């Protein structure tokens, strides 16, 4: 499809992605790697910011990166932590997660963006910087977007594509242009963020504490820098109120008994935290993903990770429709699966922040109780870790489906390599017992278990199980493949 800018040139693509944060970069890279033409429009000038709020990459996101061959690079730039101390010495232990990545990876968002941007550029994504969307129009064949471009915003450009995806953050212009509300509420006012150098090195790369006055997280970022994230109930100020080092030192003292001797501060900010979710992630040929679709409190560090999972879910479905001829109804499953996932993330992060900001009297009872349960009741602790990290998330399955359908596929050892290595081909993977022969099927890579398991699995490109059978069932397999292609799910 073709679009026009002010100079009369064509700007057309299969998919137009608006917003070059982690969600938009992963999605655009996936689409371009599959052979689609992709334009990524970004309001900011071309650069990777060295300042960002997100600092955590969870295990399920690392599995998605593994399926794209970039996990090792991301891990190499971060700090894996296999145990997280929460309130009143309560601990979560991701080291017990059933994954190749049994830890929480601390790495700045800009490092994740750097890897994802390079991948997207190498795949052929067309980047357009300094462009702000102001209008979205749809017809039966596609979407047309008008944007103002350039540093002064005086030039107009038009982009046309078969589909549009807004990944442009909490203040999404795409969401507003689509007329979608963003219901929810503010959960914390006057949150503090600061990147500092410290004279005294903390004894752990990540530490968090909660006191009657509030809470604080201190995270090592590398190259001598530490990120402070905290809240003081006695400093409830507007976002634009000045933030000085004395207030930051006070926050550290309250929570850790020391300010670690701040020697330098390169960035500090005060902001508020919201819990919001768009009622629909799809309007015709336009979609929302990441913070444009949902925003969370920082508790659990689920925001960026949930957005990246949105991208992993939507990308292969757009490829199936645009490249492989699947029915457009397949794209409705994005709303069905990811809207629920967004609600779960809001619920989990909301509960955590409510415990964190609890007033002192009830907190004396609740926080020790939470800590005791996390430390002593392993099923509860493991379940919490699996849901926060995304390992435990499942998608809805039809009634009567095999018990594994909708669940995350583990990284099975196969005769052809690890499952997530085989997924790098970008299509479905059909996993069966050793020695079984599968008929050739377009878009499906056959693979064989080496663990002695007899269950046959049809694994989606995003690593979730689309169909399973404990005995040979060629008719069931064909029906499942047809259902995914036709969107009859």
Short mmCIF file of C-alpha atoms in Angstrom, two decimals:
data_model
loop_
_atom_site.label_atom_id
_atom_site.label_comp_id
_atom_site.label_asym_id
_atom_site.label_seq_id
_atom_site.Cartn_x
_atom_site.Cartn_y
_atom_site.Cartn_z
CA UNK A 1 0.00 0.00 0.00
CA UNK A 2 1.17 3.51 -0.78
CA UNK A 3 1.29 6.69 1.26
CA UNK A 4 2.38 10.24 0.57
CA UNK A 5 4.48 12.84 2.31
CA UNK A 6 4.62 16.55 1.71
CA UNK A 7 7.13 16.07 -1.11
CA UNK A 8 4.89 13.65 -2.96
CA UNK A 9 7.07 10.64 -2.15
CA UNK A 10 5.58 7.28 -1.32
CA UNK A 11 5.62 5.95 2.22
CA UNK A 12 3.80 2.64 2.20
CA UNK A 13 4.21 -0.59 4.10
CA UNK A 14 2.50 -3.75 5.22
CA UNK A 15 2.57 -2.59 8.84
CA UNK A 16 3.09 0.83 10.37
CA UNK A 17 4.38 0.76 13.95
CA UNK A 18 4.22 3.99 15.96
CA UNK A 19 6.66 4.18 18.86
CA UNK A 20 10.26 2.95 18.99
CA UNK A 21 10.42 1.74 22.57
CA UNK A 22 11.14 -1.92 23.35
CA UNK A 23 7.65 -3.11 22.34
CA UNK A 24 7.68 -1.36 18.98
CA UNK A 25 11.26 -2.38 18.22
CA UNK A 26 10.62 -6.07 18.93
CA UNK A 27 7.41 -6.09 16.90
CA UNK A 28 8.91 -4.24 13.95
CA UNK A 29 11.96 -6.52 13.95
CA UNK A 30 9.79 -9.64 14.00
CA UNK A 31 7.66 -8.45 11.10
CA UNK A 32 10.61 -7.38 8.97
CA UNK A 33 12.52 -10.59 9.71
CA UNK A 34 9.50 -12.47 8.32
CA UNK A 35 9.72 -10.54 5.05
CA UNK A 36 7.07 -7.86 5.59
CA UNK A 37 7.65 -4.20 4.81
CA UNK A 38 7.59 -2.22 8.05
CA UNK A 39 7.77 1.48 8.83
CA UNK A 40 8.49 2.51 12.42
CA UNK A 41 7.52 6.09 13.28
CA UNK A 42 9.04 7.67 16.39
CA UNK A 43 8.43 11.08 17.91
CA UNK A 44 11.95 11.39 19.36
CA UNK A 45 15.09 12.21 17.39
CA UNK A 46 17.19 9.23 16.40
CA UNK A 47 19.04 8.11 19.49
CA UNK A 48 18.96 5.49 22.20
CA UNK A 49 18.37 7.29 25.48
CA UNK A 50 20.84 6.52 28.22
CA UNK A 51 18.19 7.23 30.84
CA UNK A 52 15.15 5.00 31.31
CA UNK A 53 12.74 3.75 33.92
CA UNK A 54 12.68 0.02 33.18
CA UNK A 55 15.54 -2.03 34.59
CA UNK A 56 14.32 -5.62 34.71
CA UNK A 57 14.03 -8.33 32.07
CA UNK A 58 12.10 -11.34 33.31
CA UNK A 59 12.62 -15.00 32.43
CA UNK A 60 9.75 -15.31 29.94
CA UNK A 61 11.01 -12.29 28.02
CA UNK A 62 14.49 -13.83 27.90
CA UNK A 63 12.92 -16.97 26.44
CA UNK A 64 11.34 -14.82 23.72
CA UNK A 65 14.74 -13.25 23.07
CA UNK A 66 16.23 -16.75 22.93
CA UNK A 67 13.75 -17.64 20.18
CA UNK A 68 15.22 -14.72 18.22
CA UNK A 69 18.87 -15.49 18.95
CA UNK A 70 19.52 -12.35 21.01
CA UNK A 71 19.17 -13.57 24.61
CA UNK A 72 22.88 -14.16 25.16
CA UNK A 73 23.72 -10.60 24.15
CA UNK A 74 21.08 -9.11 26.44
CA UNK A 75 22.17 -11.30 29.37
CA UNK A 76 25.82 -10.39 28.85
CA UNK A 77 24.99 -6.72 29.43
CA UNK A 78 23.09 -7.25 32.67
CA UNK A 79 23.26 -8.62 36.20
CA UNK A 80 21.38 -11.90 36.86
CA UNK A 81 19.84 -12.10 40.35
CA UNK A 82 18.54 -15.47 41.56
CA UNK A 83 16.88 -14.27 44.78
CA UNK A 84 14.89 -11.12 45.50
CA UNK A 85 14.38 -9.77 49.00
CA UNK A 86 11.01 -8.12 49.45
CA UNK A 87 9.24 -6.72 52.48
CA UNK A 88 10.25 -7.84 55.96
CA UNK A 89 12.90 -10.22 54.60
CA UNK A 90 10.45 -12.09 52.43
CA UNK A 91 12.12 -13.59 49.36
CA UNK A 92 11.16 -14.69 45.90
CA UNK A 93 13.43 -17.31 44.38
CA UNK A 94 13.39 -17.27 40.58
CA UNK A 95 16.27 -19.78 40.81
CA UNK A 96 13.57 -22.45 41.14
CA UNK A 97 11.82 -21.50 37.90
CA UNK A 98 11.70 -24.26 35.24
CA UNK A 99 13.53 -22.26 32.60
CA UNK A 100 16.91 -21.76 30.99
CA UNK A 101 16.89 -18.33 32.67
CA UNK A 102 16.20 -18.98 36.38
CA UNK A 103 16.86 -15.43 37.51
CA UNK A 104 15.79 -11.83 37.18
CA UNK A 105 18.07 -9.87 34.85
CA UNK A 106 18.83 -6.29 35.83
CA UNK A 107 19.80 -4.27 32.78
CA UNK A 108 18.83 -0.75 31.72
CA UNK A 109 16.05 -0.41 29.19
CA UNK A 110 18.38 1.44 26.84
CA UNK A 111 20.55 -1.68 26.58
CA UNK A 112 17.51 -3.73 25.57
CA UNK A 113 16.55 -1.05 23.04
CA UNK A 114 20.06 -1.01 21.61
CA UNK A 115 19.92 -4.74 20.82
CA UNK A 116 16.36 -4.59 19.48
CA UNK A 117 17.03 -1.53 17.31
CA UNK A 118 20.08 -3.10 15.72
CA UNK A 119 18.07 -6.25 14.98
CA UNK A 120 15.22 -4.21 13.47
CA UNK A 121 17.55 -2.19 11.24
CA UNK A 122 19.35 -5.31 10.06
CA UNK A 123 15.97 -6.87 9.21
CA UNK A 124 15.10 -3.89 7.00
CA UNK A 125 12.73 -1.78 9.11
CA UNK A 126 12.33 1.77 7.79
CA UNK A 127 12.72 4.29 10.64
CA UNK A 128 11.11 7.74 10.56
CA UNK A 129 12.13 9.93 13.50
CA UNK A 130 10.69 13.23 14.70
CA UNK A 131 7.20 12.34 13.50
CA UNK A 132 4.11 12.80 15.70
CA UNK A 133 0.83 11.14 14.75
CA UNK A 134 -2.15 13.52 14.68
CA UNK A 135 -4.78 11.63 12.68
CA UNK A 136 -5.75 8.03 11.89
CA UNK A 137 -8.24 7.01 9.20
CA UNK A 138 -9.26 3.50 8.16
CA UNK A 139 -10.99 1.97 5.19
CA UNK A 140 -11.66 -1.57 3.98
CA UNK A 141 -8.11 -1.99 2.67
CA UNK A 142 -5.89 -0.28 5.19
CA UNK A 143 -5.01 2.54 7.53
CA UNK A 144 -3.79 6.02 6.68
CA UNK A 145 -1.95 8.08 9.27
CA UNK A 146 -1.14 11.77 9.16
CA UNK A 147 1.83 12.99 11.16
CA UNK A 148 3.69 16.23 11.66
CA UNK A 149 7.41 15.85 11.19
CA UNK A 150 10.69 17.61 11.76
CA UNK A 151 12.07 19.37 14.81
CA UNK A 152 9.66 22.31 14.34
CA UNK A 153 6.62 20.14 13.58
CA UNK A 154 5.62 22.22 10.56
CA UNK A 155 5.84 19.53 7.87
CA UNK A 156 3.03 17.07 7.27
CA UNK A 157 3.48 13.47 6.14
CA UNK A 158 1.07 10.66 5.38
CA UNK A 159 1.72 6.96 5.88
CA UNK A 160 -0.44 4.13 4.61
CA UNK A 161 -0.30 0.49 5.63
CA UNK A 162 -2.42 -2.63 5.80
CA UNK A 163 -2.27 -2.53 9.60
CA UNK A 164 -1.25 -0.02 12.27
CA UNK A 165 0.15 -0.80 15.72
CA UNK A 166 0.43 1.90 18.36
CA UNK A 167 3.31 1.22 20.74
CA UNK A 168 3.72 4.88 21.64
CA UNK A 169 3.46 4.77 25.41
CA UNK A 170 1.08 5.81 28.14
CA UNK A 171 0.19 9.07 26.39
CA UNK A 172 -0.39 7.28 23.09
CA UNK A 173 -1.49 9.55 20.27
CA UNK A 174 -2.63 6.46 18.36
CA UNK A 175 -4.96 5.46 21.18
CA UNK A 176 -6.38 8.97 21.35
CA UNK A 177 -6.81 9.14 17.56
CA UNK A 178 -8.75 5.86 17.70
CA UNK A 179 -11.08 7.36 20.31
CA UNK A 180 -10.26 4.74 22.93
CA UNK A 181 -10.55 5.66 26.62
CA UNK A 182 -7.84 4.74 29.13
CA UNK A 183 -9.73 4.06 32.35
CA UNK A 184 -7.97 3.53 35.64
CA UNK A 185 -6.48 5.52 38.48
CA UNK A 186 -3.27 6.84 39.99
CA UNK A 187 -1.81 4.52 42.61
CA UNK A 188 1.24 6.45 43.79
CA UNK A 189 2.05 10.15 43.72
CA UNK A 190 5.53 11.60 43.91
CA UNK A 191 7.57 8.52 43.08
CA UNK A 192 11.27 9.31 42.95
CA UNK A 193 13.72 8.11 40.32
CA UNK A 194 17.40 8.99 40.35
CA UNK A 195 20.61 7.66 38.82
CA UNK A 196 23.54 8.24 41.14
CA UNK A 197 27.12 7.25 41.87
CA UNK A 198 27.82 6.07 45.43
CA UNK A 199 30.95 6.32 47.56
CA UNK A 200 29.98 3.13 49.42
CA UNK A 201 29.01 0.10 47.36
CA UNK A 202 25.87 -1.70 48.62
CA UNK A 203 26.44 -5.35 49.54
CA UNK A 204 23.95 -6.55 46.88
CA UNK A 205 23.33 -5.41 43.29
CA UNK A 206 19.63 -5.19 44.08
CA UNK A 207 18.02 -4.38 47.40
CA UNK A 208 14.57 -3.22 48.43
CA UNK A 209 13.16 -2.23 51.79
CA UNK A 210 9.94 -0.88 53.21
CA UNK A 211 9.58 1.27 56.33
CA UNK A 212 6.66 3.21 57.84
CA UNK A 213 7.69 6.28 55.82
CA UNK A 214 7.61 4.42 52.48
CA UNK A 215 9.85 2.15 50.42
CA UNK A 216 12.99 2.21 48.28
CA UNK A 217 14.66 0.03 45.64
CA UNK A 218 18.37 0.36 44.93
CA UNK A 219 19.63 -1.30 41.75
CA UNK A 220 23.11 -1.53 40.26
CA UNK A 221 23.09 -0.36 36.63
CA UNK A 222 26.73 -0.92 35.72
CA UNK A 223 29.70 1.41 35.23
CA UNK A 224 29.37 2.58 38.84
CA UNK A 225 25.79 3.87 38.51
CA UNK A 226 22.84 2.94 40.73
CA UNK A 227 19.14 3.50 40.17
CA UNK A 228 17.08 4.70 43.13
CA UNK A 229 13.33 4.15 42.97
CA UNK A 230 11.31 5.12 46.02
CA UNK A 231 8.36 6.74 47.69
CA UNK A 232 8.07 8.78 50.88
CA UNK A 233 4.56 9.20 52.20
CA UNK A 234 5.59 12.50 53.81
CA UNK A 235 6.63 14.03 50.44
CA UNK A 236 3.48 13.92 48.30
CA UNK A 237 4.29 16.59 45.75
CA UNK A 238 3.28 17.32 42.14
CA UNK A 239 5.35 15.79 39.34
CA UNK A 240 6.91 19.15 38.49
CA UNK A 241 7.99 19.94 42.06
CA UNK A 242 11.78 20.30 42.43
CA UNK A 243 13.65 17.19 43.58
CA UNK A 244 16.93 17.82 45.37
CA UNK A 245 19.63 15.49 46.65
CA UNK A 246 18.62 16.05 50.28
CA UNK A 247 15.25 14.41 49.60
CA UNK A 248 16.99 11.48 47.88
CA UNK A 249 19.43 11.09 50.78
CA UNK A 250 16.52 11.14 53.23
CA UNK A 251 14.79 8.37 51.29
CA UNK A 252 17.92 6.19 51.43
CA UNK A 253 18.48 6.88 55.13
CA UNK A 254 14.92 5.94 56.05
CA UNK A 255 15.15 2.60 54.26
CA UNK A 256 18.80 1.54 54.58
CA UNK A 257 20.23 3.59 57.44
CA UNK A 258 22.74 5.24 55.09
CA UNK A 259 22.82 7.30 51.92
CA UNK A 260 25.92 5.39 50.71
CA UNK A 261 27.64 8.71 50.08
CA UNK A 262 26.12 10.04 46.86
CA UNK A 263 28.94 11.56 44.81
CA UNK A 264 27.15 12.37 41.56
CA UNK A 265 23.61 12.48 40.19
CA UNK A 266 23.18 12.46 36.40
CA UNK A 267 19.39 12.36 36.37
CA UNK A 268 16.50 12.68 38.80
CA UNK A 269 12.76 12.76 38.31
CA UNK A 270 9.50 12.82 40.19
CA UNK A 271 6.46 11.15 38.64
CA UNK A 272 3.17 9.49 39.48
CA UNK A 273 2.23 5.87 38.82
CA UNK A 274 -1.07 4.85 37.21
CA UNK A 275 -2.96 1.61 36.73
CA UNK A 276 -4.84 1.87 33.44
CA UNK A 277 -5.95 -0.40 30.60
CA UNK A 278 -7.62 0.28 27.29
CA UNK A 279 -10.91 -1.64 26.96
CA UNK A 280 -9.90 -2.92 23.53
CA UNK A 281 -6.51 -3.58 21.98
CA UNK A 282 -7.98 -3.67 18.47
CA UNK A 283 -10.05 -1.19 16.48
CA UNK A 284 -10.47 -2.48 12.93
CA UNK A 285 -7.01 -2.53 11.37
CA UNK A 286 -5.36 -0.73 14.28
CA UNK A 287 -3.88 -2.30 17.42
CA UNK A 288 -2.38 -1.15 20.70
CA UNK A 289 0.51 -2.80 22.52
CA UNK A 290 2.75 -2.05 25.49
CA UNK A 291 2.13 1.06 27.57
CA UNK A 292 -0.27 2.37 24.93
CA UNK A 293 -2.58 -0.49 25.96
CA UNK A 294 -1.81 -0.81 29.68
CA UNK A 295 0.25 0.87 32.38
CA UNK A 296 1.20 -0.55 35.77
CA UNK A 297 2.83 0.47 38.99
CA UNK A 298 6.58 -0.27 39.05
CA UNK A 299 6.03 -3.08 41.57
CA UNK A 300 7.10 -6.37 40.04
CA UNK A 301 8.81 -4.63 37.11
CA UNK A 302 6.17 -6.03 34.76
CA UNK A 303 5.51 -3.06 32.47
CA UNK A 304 8.20 -3.41 29.79
CA UNK A 305 8.03 -7.20 29.96
CA UNK A 306 4.27 -7.27 29.45
CA UNK A 307 4.66 -5.02 26.41
CA UNK A 308 7.34 -7.24 24.91
CA UNK A 309 5.03 -10.22 25.35
CA UNK A 310 2.29 -8.25 23.56
CA UNK A 311 4.66 -7.82 20.62
CA UNK A 312 5.60 -11.51 20.57
CA UNK A 313 1.92 -12.46 20.50
CA UNK A 314 0.79 -10.02 17.81
CA UNK A 315 3.76 -10.24 15.48
CA UNK A 316 3.43 -13.81 14.27
CA UNK A 317 -0.32 -13.37 13.78
CA UNK A 318 0.20 -10.36 11.52
CA UNK A 319 2.75 -12.39 9.57
CA UNK A 320 0.27 -15.27 9.24
CA UNK A 321 -2.39 -12.94 7.83
CA UNK A 322 -0.25 -10.74 5.60
CA UNK A 323 2.28 -13.27 4.31
CA UNK A 324 0.69 -16.68 4.70
CA UNK A 325 -2.95 -15.95 3.89
CA UNK A 326 -4.50 -16.67 7.29
CA UNK A 327 -7.94 -15.23 7.92
CA UNK A 328 -8.05 -11.76 9.50
CA UNK A 329 -10.10 -13.26 12.35
CA UNK A 330 -6.88 -14.75 13.69
CA UNK A 331 -5.98 -11.24 14.83
CA UNK A 332 -8.97 -11.21 17.21
CA UNK A 333 -7.09 -13.72 19.38
CA UNK A 334 -4.61 -10.96 20.24
CA UNK A 335 -7.33 -9.13 22.18
CA UNK A 336 -8.59 -12.33 23.75
CA UNK A 337 -5.18 -13.42 24.98
CA UNK A 338 -3.28 -10.24 25.75
CA UNK A 339 -6.08 -8.20 27.32
CA UNK A 340 -6.41 -10.89 29.97
CA UNK A 341 -2.64 -10.92 30.43
CA UNK A 342 -2.68 -7.17 30.91
CA UNK A 343 -5.38 -7.45 33.58
CA UNK A 344 -3.31 -10.05 35.42
CA UNK A 345 -0.25 -7.79 35.38
CA UNK A 346 -2.30 -4.88 36.73
CA UNK A 347 -3.72 -7.04 39.48
CA UNK A 348 -0.35 -8.42 40.59
CA UNK A 349 1.52 -5.12 40.52
CA UNK A 350 -1.42 -3.39 42.19
CA UNK A 351 -1.44 -5.80 45.11
CA UNK A 352 2.30 -5.41 45.58
CA UNK A 353 2.19 -1.64 45.65
CA UNK A 354 -0.72 -1.65 48.09
CA UNK A 355 1.34 -3.70 50.51
CA UNK A 356 4.28 -1.35 49.97
CA UNK A 357 2.29 1.83 50.72
CA UNK A 358 0.27 0.36 53.57
CA UNK A 359 0.02 2.54 56.65
CA UNK A 360 2.26 1.57 59.56
CA UNK A 361 -0.24 -0.09 61.92
CA UNK A 362 -1.72 -2.69 59.53
CA UNK A 363 1.68 -3.04 57.86
CA UNK A 364 3.16 -4.42 61.09
CA UNK A 365 0.80 -7.38 60.70
CA UNK A 366 0.50 -7.83 56.93
CA UNK A 367 4.13 -7.49 55.80
CA UNK A 368 5.57 -10.11 58.21
CA UNK A 369 2.73 -12.44 57.23
CA UNK A 370 3.49 -12.00 53.53
CA UNK A 371 7.19 -12.60 54.23
CA UNK A 372 6.46 -15.76 56.21
CA UNK A 373 4.27 -17.20 53.45
CA UNK A 374 6.86 -16.42 50.77
CA UNK A 375 9.68 -17.98 52.79
CA UNK A 376 7.90 -21.05 54.11
CA UNK A 377 5.12 -22.01 51.69
CA UNK A 378 7.02 -23.04 48.58
CA UNK A 379 4.02 -23.56 46.25
CA UNK A 380 2.83 -20.02 46.96
CA UNK A 381 6.29 -18.53 46.54
CA UNK A 382 6.96 -20.43 43.32
CA UNK A 383 3.57 -19.48 41.91
CA UNK A 384 4.21 -15.81 42.67
CA UNK A 385 7.61 -15.93 40.99
CA UNK A 386 6.24 -17.73 37.93
CA UNK A 387 3.44 -15.19 37.41
CA UNK A 388 5.59 -12.11 37.96
CA UNK A 389 8.23 -13.41 35.53
CA UNK A 390 5.65 -14.58 32.97
CA UNK A 391 6.70 -18.22 33.12
CA UNK A 392 3.36 -19.23 34.65
CA UNK A 393 1.12 -17.28 32.28
CA UNK A 394 -1.24 -19.36 30.11
CA UNK A 395 -3.73 -18.42 27.43
CA UNK A 396 -7.38 -19.54 27.40
CA UNK A 397 -8.10 -22.85 25.66
CA UNK A 398 -11.31 -24.20 24.20
CA UNK A 399 -13.39 -26.52 26.36
CA UNK A 400 -12.28 -30.10 25.86
CA UNK A 401 -8.80 -29.14 24.65
CA UNK A 402 -5.75 -31.06 25.85
CA UNK A 403 -4.54 -29.96 29.28
CA UNK A 404 -1.37 -28.43 27.77
CA UNK A 405 -3.06 -26.21 25.19
CA UNK A 406 -2.48 -22.53 25.93
CA UNK A 407 0.45 -23.17 28.23
CA UNK A 408 4.01 -22.00 27.71
CA UNK A 409 6.13 -24.64 26.02
CA UNK A 410 9.26 -25.54 28.01
CA UNK A 411 12.62 -25.48 26.24
CA UNK A 412 12.57 -29.17 25.37
CA UNK A 413 15.71 -30.99 24.28
CA UNK A 414 15.14 -32.16 20.71
CA UNK A 415 17.10 -34.18 18.19
CA UNK A 416 17.21 -31.00 16.12
CA UNK A 417 18.40 -28.79 19.02
CA UNK A 418 16.63 -26.97 21.85
CA UNK A 419 13.01 -26.01 21.14
CA UNK A 420 13.71 -22.28 21.37
CA UNK A 421 16.55 -22.66 18.90
CA UNK A 422 14.20 -24.39 16.47
CA UNK A 423 11.63 -21.60 17.00
CA UNK A 424 14.11 -19.17 15.48
CA UNK A 425 12.80 -20.24 12.06
CA UNK A 426 9.73 -18.17 12.90
CA UNK A 427 6.97 -20.73 12.28
CA UNK A 428 5.11 -23.46 14.13
CA UNK A 429 7.14 -26.37 15.49
CA UNK A 430 5.61 -29.86 15.60
CA UNK A 431 7.27 -31.85 18.40
CA UNK A 432 6.73 -35.59 18.46
CA UNK A 433 8.25 -38.76 19.94
CA UNK A 434 11.57 -39.99 18.61
CA UNK A 435 11.28 -41.83 15.30
CA UNK A 436 7.84 -40.50 14.34
CA UNK A 437 7.53 -39.20 10.77
CA UNK A 438 5.31 -36.22 10.08
CA UNK A 439 3.90 -35.39 6.65
CA UNK A 440 5.43 -32.21 5.18
CA UNK A 441 3.33 -29.18 6.18
CA UNK A 442 3.94 -25.62 5.02
CA UNK A 443 5.01 -23.31 7.80
CA UNK A 444 5.60 -26.17 10.27
CA UNK A 445 9.02 -27.43 11.34
CA UNK A 446 9.06 -31.07 12.52
CA UNK A 447 11.16 -31.93 15.57
CA UNK A 448 11.62 -34.96 17.81
CA UNK A 449 11.87 -35.32 21.56
CA UNK A 450 14.89 -36.84 23.24
CA UNK A 451 13.34 -36.99 26.72
CA UNK A 452 11.27 -40.12 26.08
CA UNK A 453 7.99 -38.18 26.17
CA UNK A 454 5.16 -39.49 24.01
CA UNK A 455 2.96 -36.39 23.84
CA UNK A 456 2.91 -34.60 20.49
CA UNK A 457 2.92 -30.80 20.68
CA UNK A 458 2.17 -28.13 18.11
CA UNK A 459 4.07 -25.09 19.37
CA UNK A 460 3.16 -21.62 18.14
CA UNK A 461 5.84 -19.19 16.96
CA UNK A 462 5.57 -17.35 20.30
CA UNK A 463 6.34 -20.49 22.29
CA UNK A 464 2.83 -21.42 23.47
CA UNK A 465 1.20 -24.77 22.83
CA UNK A 466 -1.50 -24.59 20.14
CA UNK A 467 -2.47 -28.27 20.16
CA UNK A 468 -1.38 -31.47 21.88
CA UNK A 469 -2.20 -35.17 21.77
CA UNK A 470 -1.04 -38.11 23.85
CA UNK A 471 -1.47 -40.48 20.89
CA UNK A 472 -1.07 -40.09 17.12
CA UNK A 473 -3.91 -37.95 15.78
CA UNK A 474 -3.29 -36.71 12.25
CA UNK A 475 -6.89 -35.55 11.84
CA UNK A 476 -6.71 -33.54 15.08
CA UNK A 477 -3.47 -31.92 13.99
CA UNK A 478 -4.91 -30.92 10.61
CA UNK A 479 -7.99 -29.51 12.30
CA UNK A 480 -5.84 -27.48 14.70
CA UNK A 481 -3.72 -26.04 11.90
CA UNK A 482 -6.82 -25.14 9.89
CA UNK A 483 -8.38 -23.50 12.93
CA UNK A 484 -5.35 -21.25 13.45
CA UNK A 485 -5.13 -20.37 9.78
CA UNK A 486 -8.82 -19.56 9.49
CA UNK A 487 -9.10 -17.77 12.82
CA UNK A 488 -11.77 -20.20 14.04
CA UNK A 489 -10.62 -20.25 17.65
#
